Coordinates of C-alpha atoms in Angstrom, one line a residue:
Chain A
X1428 CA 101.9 30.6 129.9
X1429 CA 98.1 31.3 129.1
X1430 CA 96.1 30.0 126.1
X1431 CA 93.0 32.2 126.0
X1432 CA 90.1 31.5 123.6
X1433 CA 87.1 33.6 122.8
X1434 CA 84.8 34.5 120.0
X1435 CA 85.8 37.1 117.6
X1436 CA 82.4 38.5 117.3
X1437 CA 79.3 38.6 118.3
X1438 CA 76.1 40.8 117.4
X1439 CA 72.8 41.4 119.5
X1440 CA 70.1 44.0 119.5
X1441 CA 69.5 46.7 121.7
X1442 CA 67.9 45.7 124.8
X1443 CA 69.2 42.2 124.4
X1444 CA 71.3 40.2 126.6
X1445 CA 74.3 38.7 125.0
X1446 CA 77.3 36.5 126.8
X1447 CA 80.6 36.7 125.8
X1448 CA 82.5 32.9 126.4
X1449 CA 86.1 33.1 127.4
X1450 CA 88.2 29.3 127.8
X1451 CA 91.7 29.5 129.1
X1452 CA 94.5 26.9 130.0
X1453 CA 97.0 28.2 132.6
X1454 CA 99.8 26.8 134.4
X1455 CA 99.0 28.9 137.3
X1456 CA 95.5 30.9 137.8
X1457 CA 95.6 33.6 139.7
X1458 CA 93.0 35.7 138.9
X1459 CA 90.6 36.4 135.3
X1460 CA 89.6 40.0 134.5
X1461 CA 87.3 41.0 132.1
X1462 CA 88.2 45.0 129.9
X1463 CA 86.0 46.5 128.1
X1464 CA 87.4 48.8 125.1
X1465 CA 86.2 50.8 122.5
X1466 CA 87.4 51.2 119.1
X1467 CA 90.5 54.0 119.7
X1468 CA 90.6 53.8 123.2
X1469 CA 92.7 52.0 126.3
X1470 CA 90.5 49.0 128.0
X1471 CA 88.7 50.1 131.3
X1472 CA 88.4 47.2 133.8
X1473 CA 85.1 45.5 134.2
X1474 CA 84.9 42.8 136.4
X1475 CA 87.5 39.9 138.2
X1476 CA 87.1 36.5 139.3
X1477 CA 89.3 34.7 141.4
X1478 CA 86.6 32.3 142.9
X1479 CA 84.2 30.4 141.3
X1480 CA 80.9 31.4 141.1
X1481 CA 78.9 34.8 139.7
X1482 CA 79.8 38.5 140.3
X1483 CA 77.4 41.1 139.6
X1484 CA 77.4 44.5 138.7
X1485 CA 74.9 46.0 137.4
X1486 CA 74.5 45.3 134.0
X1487 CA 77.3 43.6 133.8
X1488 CA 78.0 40.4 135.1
X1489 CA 81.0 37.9 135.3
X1490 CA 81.1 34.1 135.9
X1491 CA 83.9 32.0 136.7
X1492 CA 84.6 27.7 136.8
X1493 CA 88.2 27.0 137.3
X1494 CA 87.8 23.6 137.1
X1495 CA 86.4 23.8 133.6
X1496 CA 88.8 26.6 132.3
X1497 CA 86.5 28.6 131.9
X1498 CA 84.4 32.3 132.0
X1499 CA 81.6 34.0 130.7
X1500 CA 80.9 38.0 130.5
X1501 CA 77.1 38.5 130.5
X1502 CA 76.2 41.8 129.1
X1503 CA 71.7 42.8 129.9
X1504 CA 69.8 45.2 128.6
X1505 CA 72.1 45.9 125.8
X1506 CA 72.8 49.7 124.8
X1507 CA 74.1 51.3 121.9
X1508 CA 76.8 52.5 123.6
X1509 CA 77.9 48.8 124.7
X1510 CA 79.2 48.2 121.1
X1511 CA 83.0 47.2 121.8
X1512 CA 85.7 45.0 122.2
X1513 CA 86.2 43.1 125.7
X1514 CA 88.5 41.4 126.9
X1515 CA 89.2 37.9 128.6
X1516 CA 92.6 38.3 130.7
X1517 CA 93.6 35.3 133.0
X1518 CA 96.5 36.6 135.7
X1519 CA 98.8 33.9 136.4
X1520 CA 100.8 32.9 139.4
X1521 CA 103.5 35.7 138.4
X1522 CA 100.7 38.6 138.8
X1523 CA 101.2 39.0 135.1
X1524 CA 98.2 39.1 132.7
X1525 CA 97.5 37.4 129.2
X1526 CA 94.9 38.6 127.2
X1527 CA 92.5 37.0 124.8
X1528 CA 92.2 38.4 121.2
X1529 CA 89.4 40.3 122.7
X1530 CA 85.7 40.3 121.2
X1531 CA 84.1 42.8 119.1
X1532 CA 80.2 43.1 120.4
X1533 CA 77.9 45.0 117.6
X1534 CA 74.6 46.4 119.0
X1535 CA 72.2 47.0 116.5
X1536 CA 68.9 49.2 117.0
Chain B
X1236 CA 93.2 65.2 136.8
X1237 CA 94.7 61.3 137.9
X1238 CA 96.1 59.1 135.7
X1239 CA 98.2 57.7 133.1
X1240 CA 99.6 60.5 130.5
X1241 CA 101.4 58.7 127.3
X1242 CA 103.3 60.6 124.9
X1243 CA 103.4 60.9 121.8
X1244 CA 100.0 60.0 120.9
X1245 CA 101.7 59.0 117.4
X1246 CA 104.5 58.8 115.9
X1247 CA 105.8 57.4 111.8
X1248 CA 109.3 56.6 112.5
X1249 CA 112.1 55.4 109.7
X1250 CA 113.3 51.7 110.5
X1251 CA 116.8 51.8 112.3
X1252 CA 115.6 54.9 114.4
X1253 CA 115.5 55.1 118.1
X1254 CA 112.4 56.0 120.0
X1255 CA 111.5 56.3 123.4
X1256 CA 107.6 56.1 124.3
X1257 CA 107.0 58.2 127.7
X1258 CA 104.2 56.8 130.6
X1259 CA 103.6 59.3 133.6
X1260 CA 101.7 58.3 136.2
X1261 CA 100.4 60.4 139.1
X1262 CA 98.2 57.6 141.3
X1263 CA 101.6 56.6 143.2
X1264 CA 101.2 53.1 142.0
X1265 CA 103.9 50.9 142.2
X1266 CA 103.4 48.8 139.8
X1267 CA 103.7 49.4 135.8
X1268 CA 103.6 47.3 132.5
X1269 CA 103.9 48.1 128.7
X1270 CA 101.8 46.6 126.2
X1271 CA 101.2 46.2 122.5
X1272 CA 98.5 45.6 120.7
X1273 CA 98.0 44.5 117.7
X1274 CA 95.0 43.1 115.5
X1275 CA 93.8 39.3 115.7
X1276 CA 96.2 38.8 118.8
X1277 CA 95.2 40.9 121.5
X1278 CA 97.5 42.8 124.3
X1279 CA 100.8 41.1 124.7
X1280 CA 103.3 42.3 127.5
X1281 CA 106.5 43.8 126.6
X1282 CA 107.6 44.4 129.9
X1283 CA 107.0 45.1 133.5
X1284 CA 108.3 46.8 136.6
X1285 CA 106.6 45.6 140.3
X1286 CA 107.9 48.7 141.9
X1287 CA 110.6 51.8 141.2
X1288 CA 114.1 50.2 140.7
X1289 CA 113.1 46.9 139.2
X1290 CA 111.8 45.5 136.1
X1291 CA 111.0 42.4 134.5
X1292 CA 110.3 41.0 130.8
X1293 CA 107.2 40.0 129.3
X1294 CA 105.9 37.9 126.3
X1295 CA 107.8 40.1 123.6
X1296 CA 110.6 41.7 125.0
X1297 CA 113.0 41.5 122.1
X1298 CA 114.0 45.0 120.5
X1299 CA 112.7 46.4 123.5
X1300 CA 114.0 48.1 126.5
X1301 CA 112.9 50.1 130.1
X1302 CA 113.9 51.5 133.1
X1303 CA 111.9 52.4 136.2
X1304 CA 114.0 55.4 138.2
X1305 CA 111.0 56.7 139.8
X1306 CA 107.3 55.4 141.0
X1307 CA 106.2 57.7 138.2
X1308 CA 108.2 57.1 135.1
X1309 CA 108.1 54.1 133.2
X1310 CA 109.9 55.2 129.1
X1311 CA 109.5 52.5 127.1
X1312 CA 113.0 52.8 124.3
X1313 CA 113.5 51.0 121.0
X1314 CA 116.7 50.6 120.5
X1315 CA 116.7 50.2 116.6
X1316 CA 113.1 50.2 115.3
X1317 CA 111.6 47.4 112.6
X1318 CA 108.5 47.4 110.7
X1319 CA 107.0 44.5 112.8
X1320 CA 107.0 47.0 115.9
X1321 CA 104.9 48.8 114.5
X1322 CA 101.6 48.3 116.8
X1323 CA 99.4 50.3 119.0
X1324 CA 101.3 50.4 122.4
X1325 CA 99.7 50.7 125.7
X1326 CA 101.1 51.9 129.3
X1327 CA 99.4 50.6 132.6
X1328 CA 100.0 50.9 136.4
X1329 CA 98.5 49.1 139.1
X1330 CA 98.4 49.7 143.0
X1331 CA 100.6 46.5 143.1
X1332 CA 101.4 43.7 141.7
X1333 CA 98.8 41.3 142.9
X1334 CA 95.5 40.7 144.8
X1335 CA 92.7 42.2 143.4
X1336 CA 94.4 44.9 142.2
X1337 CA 93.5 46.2 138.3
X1338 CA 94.7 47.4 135.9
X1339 CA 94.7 51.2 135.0
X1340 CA 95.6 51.7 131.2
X1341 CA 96.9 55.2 129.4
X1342 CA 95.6 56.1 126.1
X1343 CA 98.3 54.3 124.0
X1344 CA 100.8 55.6 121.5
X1345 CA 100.4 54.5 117.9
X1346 CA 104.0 53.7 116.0
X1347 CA 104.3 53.0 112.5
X1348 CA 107.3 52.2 111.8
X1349 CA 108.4 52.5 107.8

């Protein structure tokens, strides 16, 4: 199984850049996704990893170690409309997904 | 328009009822998955099917029951409802099963059950 870890919440103002920390401990990695959801509404896919390194998009960007268990979310230029849960999700050797708590980001004007 | 329809979109059900949560999908995936979601501890799978014919059980599967006779289809059934199912439940469908495949949720189905 997956043992996911990441902040509950985090605040930032607009125009900011704010990183979202995800730590996981899996028996067998096979992927990490990051969701992004807002408050009454199904996740929408972000970003995956599946090698180390950085993946950018935009905005948005997504960095993996699997040595160190470990990912980040990078959220630039922060907008209003950013304000939301995402989600760490760590696929393991099964192609199933586990999902971290998730981590409510608050932009503030 | 593509995607993943879920119905109902709520539902306040009387424990000891049985209830069947209906996923359509029209993106010919093969792959599906049902989820729950509740507060403080994030999506947990329920169950899963890797293609039409098969299924397979996830983190929670107890009280819970699918079936998978179509690419389409994937009913999610509570046999005998309790008050801790109650939860925000999410359907999801992927092309497959693995590479870098994602996943494609529906808009969920709230169930309180009483």
């Amino acid at each position: 199984g997956q043992n996911i870890d990441q902040p509950t919440e985090m605040t930032a103002t607009e125009g900011a850049i704010v990183q979202i920390n995800c730590t996981y401990q899996t028996s067998g990695f096979n992927g990490l996704f990051w969701y992004q959801q807002h408050a009454g509404e199904a996740p929408t896919f972000l970003s995956y990893n599946v090698l180390d390194g950085l993946e950018e998009k935009g905005r948005f960007s997504s960095f993996l170690s699997r040595s160190k268990g470990y990912s980040y979310l990078l959220l630039k230029e922060l907008q209003m409309k950013d304000s939301a849960s995402y989600l760490c999700a760590v696929r393991d050797r099964d192609y199933k997904l586990s999902f971290g708590a998730g981590t409510t980001v608050t932009v503030r004007a | 328009i593509a995607g993943i329809t879920q119905a109902p979109t709520s539902q306040i059900l009387a424990a000891g009822r049985r209830m069947t949560l209906r996923c359509t999908q029209d993106m010919r995936h093969n792959a599906m998955y049902w989820y729950r979601q509740d507060l403080g501890l994030g999506l947990r799978l329920i169950h899963y099917s890797n293609t039409a014919g098969t299924t397979g059980k996830g983190e929670v599967p107890d009280g819970y029951s699918v079936s998978r006779a179509n690419t389409d289809d994937f009913p999610l059934t509570l046999a005998s409802a309790v008050p801790s199912q109650t939860s925000v439940y999410f359907c999801a469908s992927s092309v497959s099963s693995g590479g870098t495949d994602t996943q494609y949720f529906g808009p969920g189905t709230r169930l309180t059950v009483l």
